Amino acid sequence: MTMGLKTALAATLFAFAALGSGATSNAAEGRSMTIWKTPWCGCCHEWAEEMRKAGYAVEINDLEDLTPVKRQVGVPAAMEGCHTAAIDGYFLEGHVPLEAIDKLLAERPAIAGIATPGMPQGSLGMGNDPLARYDVFAVSADANSAPFVYYRAGAQ
């Protein structure tokens, strides 16, 4: 990673950590989201486009190695997906559905972020099947606390 990229990543992650907003659920309009993905991943591109369609202002950073971003924001290895995003002081890992993001931003729990590990078939960006069933986990800022199910997609 070049020094300029390291500096840009550090500045963005610092801004991520400093963010905090009392905005309400479903208020994507005017909200900014930063996404880190690999340049060749089509499903990550699809997920980012769904965020734009939902009204988020999206900044995309294409990186060949996302490991430094994932480590910096606190994504445990077992919770990794194929892209990482930041919004309002939280991370979003993987193919997190819009409903889980709405819940997160409405409730504003004291966690580091939410994660959809792996690449569940039918998830947002992976086929967009509203009947697909998979779990979204909450990840504590405390590395000693185990992630727990925060939202069950397809169960509503």
XYZ file of N, CA, C and O in Angstrom, residues 10-140:
524
model
N -6.275 6.298 6.410
C -6.267 6.737 7.798
C -7.203 7.922 8.004
O -7.955 7.968 8.979
N -7.203 8.871 7.083
C -8.081 10.038 7.199
C -9.544 9.630 7.111
O -10.383 10.102 7.885
N -9.854 8.740 6.185
C -11.235 8.286 6.032
C -11.682 7.514 7.258
O -12.783 7.694 7.751
N -10.811 6.636 7.765
C -11.173 5.853 8.943
C -11.282 6.738 10.177
O -12.130 6.505 11.039
N -10.467 7.787 10.262
C -10.599 8.721 11.369
C -11.956 9.418 11.302
O -12.658 9.544 12.298
N -12.340 9.838 10.109
C -13.646 10.475 9.932
C -14.758 9.492 10.278
O -15.745 9.847 10.905
N -14.590 8.230 9.893
C -15.563 7.185 10.207
C -15.739 7.082 11.718
O -16.846 7.049 12.223
N -14.647 7.048 12.444
C -14.719 6.895 13.892
C -15.347 8.110 14.565
O -15.999 7.995 15.598
N -15.174 9.272 13.975
C -15.687 10.501 14.580
C -17.156 10.763 14.264
O -17.781 11.599 14.902
N -17.697 10.058 13.275
C -19.077 10.310 12.877
C -20.060 9.902 13.954
O -19.841 8.995 14.706
N -21.193 10.525 13.934
C -22.289 10.171 14.819
C -23.451 11.067 14.466
O -23.291 12.262 14.309
N -24.620 10.473 14.325
C -25.775 11.248 13.899
C -27.006 10.746 14.586
O -27.161 9.568 14.822
N -27.943 11.627 14.890
C -29.201 11.246 15.485
C -30.298 11.100 14.459
O -31.460 11.071 14.808
N -29.967 10.989 13.172
C -30.977 10.880 12.121
C -31.800 9.612 12.304
O -31.375 8.658 12.917
N -32.989 9.620 11.755
C -33.909 8.519 11.950
C -33.848 7.489 10.844
O -33.279 7.721 9.795
N -34.485 6.358 11.097
C -34.561 5.258 10.142
C -35.172 5.704 8.829
O -35.994 6.606 8.783
N -34.781 5.017 7.764
C -35.272 5.279 6.419
C -34.909 6.671 5.918
O -35.487 7.143 4.957
N -33.982 7.342 6.545
C -33.581 8.691 6.139
C -32.265 8.628 5.382
O -31.313 9.296 5.723
N -32.217 7.796 4.350
C -30.979 7.641 3.596
C -30.617 8.916 2.855
O -29.448 9.221 2.677
N -31.616 9.660 2.424
C -31.360 10.878 1.652
C -30.438 11.802 2.443
O -30.707 12.144 3.580
N -29.326 12.157 1.834
C -28.380 13.059 2.484
C -27.344 12.347 3.341
O -26.404 12.955 3.793
N -27.523 11.059 3.582
C -26.549 10.309 4.365
C -25.420 9.845 3.466
O -25.643 9.410 2.344
N -24.220 9.881 3.987
C -23.045 9.451 3.235
C -22.570 8.095 3.714
O -22.619 7.800 4.902
N -22.098 7.305 2.766
C -21.564 5.983 3.057
C -20.270 5.824 2.258
O -20.223 6.174 1.088
N -19.256 5.315 2.904
C -18.005 5.007 2.224
C -17.909 3.495 2.097
O -18.133 2.777 3.081
N -17.592 3.022 0.903
C -17.493 1.590 0.640
C -16.091 1.267 0.141
O -15.574 1.955 -0.735
N -15.493 0.223 0.724
C -14.227 -0.309 0.254
C -14.518 -1.668 -0.362
O -15.141 -2.521 0.278
N -14.104 -1.854 -1.609
C -14.327 -3.104 -2.313
C -13.158 -3.352 -3.250
O -12.342 -2.469 -3.476
N -13.111 -4.562 -3.795
C -12.094 -4.848 -4.799
C -12.625 -4.392 -6.153
O -13.838 -4.398 -6.383
N -11.747 -3.996 -7.053
C -12.193 -3.445 -8.339
C -12.892 -4.457 -9.239
O -13.650 -4.077 -10.117
N -12.679 -5.724 -9.040
C -13.217 -6.741 -9.940
C -14.475 -7.433 -9.409
O -14.988 -8.341 -10.047
N -15.007 -7.023 -8.280
C -16.136 -7.731 -7.674
C -17.477 -7.151 -8.128
O -17.856 -6.055 -7.730
N -18.189 -7.899 -8.953
C -19.482 -7.453 -9.469
C -20.561 -7.385 -8.411
O -21.397 -6.475 -8.418
N -20.577 -8.327 -7.453
C -21.636 -8.308 -6.435
C -21.467 -7.104 -5.501
O -22.460 -6.532 -5.033
N -20.235 -6.690 -5.242
C -19.991 -5.500 -4.420
C -20.490 -4.256 -5.146
O -21.086 -3.360 -4.542
N -20.259 -4.216 -6.452
C -20.757 -3.105 -7.266
C -22.288 -3.062 -7.206
O -22.872 -1.988 -7.045
N -22.926 -4.223 -7.310
C -24.400 -4.296 -7.238
C -24.897 -3.766 -5.893
O -25.863 -3.023 -5.825
N -24.243 -4.177 -4.799
C -24.640 -3.730 -3.465
C -24.504 -2.204 -3.355
O -25.402 -1.529 -2.854
N -23.401 -1.664 -3.858
C -23.181 -0.216 -3.830
C -24.270 0.511 -4.627
O -24.769 1.557 -4.199
N -24.641 -0.033 -5.766
C -25.704 0.579 -6.578
C -27.042 0.556 -5.846
O -27.825 1.509 -5.935
N -27.316 -0.509 -5.107
C -28.555 -0.575 -4.315
C -28.535 0.494 -3.219
O -29.580 1.074 -2.896
N -27.371 0.767 -2.664
C -27.261 1.824 -1.653
C -27.576 3.178 -2.292
O -28.296 3.997 -1.717
N -27.047 3.405 -3.490
C -27.338 4.657 -4.210
C -28.829 4.783 -4.495
O -29.420 5.843 -4.297
N -29.433 3.707 -4.990
C -30.873 3.717 -5.287
C -31.701 4.020 -4.043
O -32.771 4.613 -4.133
N -31.206 3.603 -2.884
C -31.907 3.844 -1.621
C -31.725 5.279 -1.132
O -32.328 5.673 -0.138
N -30.873 6.054 -1.808
C -30.710 7.460 -1.455
C -29.424 7.818 -0.757
O -29.219 8.978 -0.390
N -28.547 6.849 -0.552
C -27.272 7.152 0.099
C -26.306 7.808 -0.883
O -26.257 7.439 -2.053
N -25.553 8.770 -0.396
C -24.429 9.332 -1.151
C -23.277 8.358 -0.925
O -22.852 8.155 0.206
N -22.812 7.728 -1.980
C -21.848 6.642 -1.872
C -20.492 7.062 -2.424
O -20.402 7.557 -3.541
N -19.463 6.844 -1.626
C -18.083 7.012 -2.084
C -17.470 5.624 -2.132
O -17.498 4.901 -1.125
N -16.963 5.241 -3.289
C -16.386 3.909 -3.449
C -14.867 4.012 -3.530
O -14.339 4.835 -4.269
N -14.202 3.160 -2.765
C -12.749 3.043 -2.792
C -12.407 1.628 -3.219
O -12.693 0.677 -2.490
N -11.829 1.482 -4.407
C -11.409 0.174 -4.897
C -9.998 -0.109 -4.416
O -9.078 0.677 -4.669
N -9.837 -1.218 -3.705
C -8.535 -1.654 -3.198
C -8.352 -3.127 -3.522
O -9.323 -3.889 -3.479
N -7.149 -3.532 -3.805
C -6.900 -4.947 -4.068
C -6.877 -5.762 -2.791
O -7.214 -6.946 -2.798
N -6.503 -5.149 -1.680
C -6.447 -5.855 -0.396
C -7.276 -5.075 0.621
O -6.912 -3.969 1.008
N -8.375 -5.661 1.054
C -9.271 -4.999 2.005
C -8.927 -5.315 3.460
O -9.522 -4.743 4.369
N -7.954 -6.176 3.678
C -7.614 -6.602 5.032
C -7.295 -5.433 5.962
O -7.808 -5.392 7.089
N -6.489 -4.443 5.541
C -6.205 -3.330 6.461
C -7.464 -2.558 6.877
O -7.594 -2.154 8.026
N -8.399 -2.386 5.968
C -9.646 -1.684 6.291
C -10.443 -2.498 7.296
O -10.910 -1.977 8.318
N -10.610 -3.787 7.031
C -11.382 -4.660 7.908
C -10.791 -4.683 9.316
O -11.519 -4.629 10.304
N -9.482 -4.755 9.409
C -8.824 -4.780 10.726
C -8.996 -3.431 11.438
O -9.248 -3.390 12.630
N -8.835 -2.352 10.693
C -8.923 -1.014 11.282
C -10.306 -0.740 11.882
O -10.408 -0.158 12.951
N -11.368 -1.175 11.201
C -12.718 -0.893 11.709
C -13.216 -1.957 12.676
O -14.252 -1.779 13.301
N -12.489 -3.076 12.803
C -12.829 -4.071 13.813
C -13.663 -5.247 13.351
O -14.367 -5.856 14.151
N -13.586 -5.595 12.076
C -14.328 -6.750 11.570
C -13.584 -8.031 11.951
O -12.451 -8.230 11.511
N -14.203 -8.913 12.758
C -13.548 -10.186 13.075
C -13.446 -11.060 11.829
O -14.335 -11.020 10.955
N -12.404 -11.859 11.732
C -12.193 -12.711 10.553
C -13.403 -13.587 10.262
O -13.784 -13.770 9.105
N -14.066 -14.105 11.286
C -15.224 -14.985 11.090
C -16.441 -14.243 10.552
O -17.391 -14.862 10.085
N -16.425 -12.929 10.593
C -17.570 -12.118 10.150
C -17.330 -11.464 8.795
O -18.171 -10.711 8.306
N -16.203 -11.753 8.163
C -15.864 -11.065 6.917
C -16.795 -11.408 5.761
O -17.226 -12.545 5.611
N -17.088 -10.372 4.983
C -17.799 -10.502 3.724
C -16.864 -10.016 2.639
O -15.652 -9.902 2.856
N -17.408 -9.682 1.482
C -16.503 -9.318 0.384
C -16.288 -7.813 0.247
O -15.487 -7.404 -0.575
N -16.965 -6.987 1.016
C -16.704 -5.543 1.002
C -17.007 -4.989 2.381
O -17.668 -5.646 3.192
N -16.520 -3.791 2.642
C -16.713 -3.129 3.926
C -17.198 -1.713 3.658
O -16.715 -1.055 2.742
N -18.160 -1.260 4.456
C -18.658 0.107 4.322
C -18.662 0.767 5.695
O -18.622 0.094 6.730
N -18.721 2.075 5.687
C -18.805 2.856 6.920
C -19.915 3.881 6.783
O -20.037 4.533 5.740
N -20.730 3.986 7.832
C -21.803 4.977 7.869
C -22.074 5.375 9.312
O -22.176 4.514 10.192
N -22.141 6.648 9.561
C -22.515 7.191 10.874
C -21.785 6.536 12.045
O -22.377 6.291 13.092
N -20.498 6.227 11.867
C -19.718 5.663 12.962
C -19.799 4.155 13.100
O -19.237 3.596 14.030
N -20.498 3.481 12.208
C -20.614 2.020 12.206
C -19.960 1.444 10.957
O -19.924 2.100 9.922
N -19.543 0.175 11.041
C -19.155 -0.513 9.818
C -20.302 -1.409 9.379
O -21.120 -1.852 10.183
N -20.369 -1.628 8.081
C -21.288 -2.574 7.465
C -20.398 -3.544 6.704
O -19.653 -3.130 5.824
N -20.450 -4.805 7.057
C -19.575 -5.790 6.436
C -20.391 -6.742 5.571
O -21.325 -7.386 6.052
N -20.040 -6.809 4.302
C -20.699 -7.750 3.404
C -22.049 -7.267 2.909
O -22.359 -6.078 2.926
N -22.864 -8.221 2.495
C -24.135 -7.937 1.825
C -25.263 -7.665 2.820
O -26.272 -8.372 2.860
N -25.089 -6.625 3.624
C -26.073 -6.236 4.633
C -27.307 -5.672 3.925
O -27.189 -4.790 3.079
N -28.505 -6.170 4.275
C -29.718 -5.666 3.631
C -30.109 -4.276 4.156
O -29.754 -3.894 5.272
N -30.844 -3.549 3.333
C -31.276 -2.196 3.700
C -32.067 -2.172 5.004
O -31.914 -1.251 5.814
N -32.890 -3.173 5.232
C -33.704 -3.206 6.460
C -32.836 -3.279 7.711
O -33.160 -2.669 8.728
N -31.732 -4.010 7.634
C -30.817 -4.094 8.778
C -30.099 -2.766 8.989
O -29.855 -2.357 10.129
N -29.772 -2.079 7.896
C -29.140 -0.758 8.009
C -30.126 0.229 8.630
O -29.769 0.997 9.531
N -31.381 0.195 8.175
C -32.409 1.062 8.768
C -32.530 0.813 10.269
O -32.602 1.751 11.063
N -32.564 -0.451 10.647
C -32.679 -0.814 12.067
C -31.486 -0.280 12.854
O -31.647 0.305 13.929
N -30.282 -0.477 12.313
C -29.065 -0.006 12.967
C -29.106 1.501 13.194
O -28.832 1.990 14.295
N -29.467 2.244 12.156
C -29.450 3.709 12.254
C -30.597 4.250 13.101
O -30.482 5.325 13.679
N -31.683 3.510 13.195
C -32.798 3.928 14.053
C -32.505 3.645 15.524
O -32.771 4.473 16.392
N -31.937 2.477 15.796
C -31.689 2.055 17.184
C -30.381 2.597 17.749
O -30.268 2.797 18.950
N -29.385 2.780 16.887
C -28.064 3.276 17.270
C -27.474 2.542 18.478
O -27.095 3.151 19.475
N -27.380 1.198 18.392
C -26.821 0.440 19.519
C -25.333 0.728 19.712
O -24.655 1.186 18.798
N -24.854 0.424 20.894
C -23.444 0.622 21.231
C -22.642 -0.583 20.732
O -22.215 -1.432 21.511
N -22.457 -0.650 19.410
C -21.683 -1.707 18.771
C -20.758 -1.068 17.750
O -20.911 0.105 17.412
N -19.829 -1.862 17.222
C -18.916 -1.352 16.193
C -19.568 -1.383 14.816
O -19.306 -0.521 13.981
N -20.404 -2.396 14.582
C -21.052 -2.494 13.285
C -21.824 -3.778 13.133
O -21.960 -4.556 14.081
N -22.325 -3.993 11.913
C -23.075 -5.203 11.609
C -22.451 -5.897 10.404
O -21.840 -5.245 9.553
N -22.614 -7.224 10.368
C -21.938 -8.011 9.335
C -22.832 -9.131 8.806
O -23.536 -9.784 9.572
N -22.761 -9.314 7.502
C -23.342 -10.477 6.837
C -22.143 -11.266 6.309
O -21.591 -10.939 5.263
N -21.706 -12.278 7.068
C -20.506 -13.016 6.670
C -20.695 -13.772 5.352
O -21.801 -14.203 5.022
N -19.598 -13.934 4.643
C -19.627 -14.681 3.394
C -20.402 -13.946 2.319
O -20.441 -12.721 2.285
N -21.032 -14.697 1.475
C -21.789 -14.136 0.357
C -23.093 -14.925 0.207
O -23.236 -15.744 -0.692
N -24.066 -14.703 1.111
C -25.288 -15.503 1.074
C -26.057 -15.339 -0.236
O -26.302 -14.212 -0.674
N -26.420 -16.468 -0.851
C -27.229 -16.432 -2.069
C -28.541 -15.721 -1.773
O -29.152 -15.942 -0.741
N -28.938 -14.843 -2.675
C -30.189 -14.117 -2.534
C -30.086 -12.829 -1.742
O -31.029 -12.046 -1.701
N -28.946 -12.595 -1.084
C -28.775 -11.348 -0.330
C -28.668 -10.169 -1.291
O -28.526 -10.349 -2.504
N -28.731 -8.967 -0.756
C -28.639 -7.748 -1.559
C -27.304 -7.748 -2.307
O -26.243 -7.813 -1.694
N -27.362 -7.722 -3.626
C -26.161 -7.795 -4.450
C -25.836 -9.208 -4.903
O -25.029 -9.411 -5.797
N -26.478 -10.190 -4.285
C -26.249 -11.605 -4.623
C -27.553 -12.251 -5.101
O -27.871 -13.366 -4.728
N -28.313 -11.512 -5.884
C -29.562 -12.037 -6.425
C -30.791 -11.286 -5.948
O -31.851 -11.365 -6.547
N -30.650 -10.566 -4.842
C -31.728 -9.717 -4.309
C -33.057 -10.456 -4.167
O -34.102 -9.959 -4.558
N -33.027 -11.645 -3.582
C -34.241 -12.424 -3.355
C -34.827 -12.054 -1.996
O -34.220 -12.331 -0.961
N -36.007 -11.421 -1.957
C -36.585 -11.008 -0.677
C -36.924 -12.188 0.240
O -37.131 -11.995 1.434
N -36.965 -13.390 -0.294
C -37.262 -14.574 0.514
C -36.001 -15.268 1.030
O -36.094 -16.221 1.805
N -34.829 -14.802 0.600
C -33.569 -15.404 1.057
C -33.457 -15.256 2.563
O -33.758 -14.209 3.130
N -33.024 -16.326 3.207
C -32.890 -16.323 4.670
C -31.408 -16.392 5.048
O -30.704 -17.304 4.638
N -30.981 -15.413 5.818
C -29.615 -15.375 6.323
C -29.576 -14.414 7.498
O -30.492 -13.609 7.691
N -28.539 -14.509 8.300
C -28.418 -13.682 9.499
C -27.442 -12.537 9.303
O -26.441 -12.667 8.606
N -27.761 -11.434 9.965
C -26.876 -10.274 10.052
C -26.472 -10.199 11.525
O -27.326 -10.220 12.407
N -25.174 -10.119 11.770
C -24.657 -10.143 13.130
C -24.225 -8.760 13.601
O -23.680 -7.977 12.819
N -24.443 -8.483 14.876
C -23.912 -7.278 15.520
C -22.536 -7.631 16.060
O -22.332 -8.707 16.629
N -21.592 -6.710 15.869
C -20.221 -6.913 16.327
C -19.897 -5.817 17.341
O -19.983 -4.623 17.032
N -19.550 -6.240 18.527
C -19.198 -5.314 19.600
C -17.850 -4.657 19.330
O -17.005 -5.212 18.638
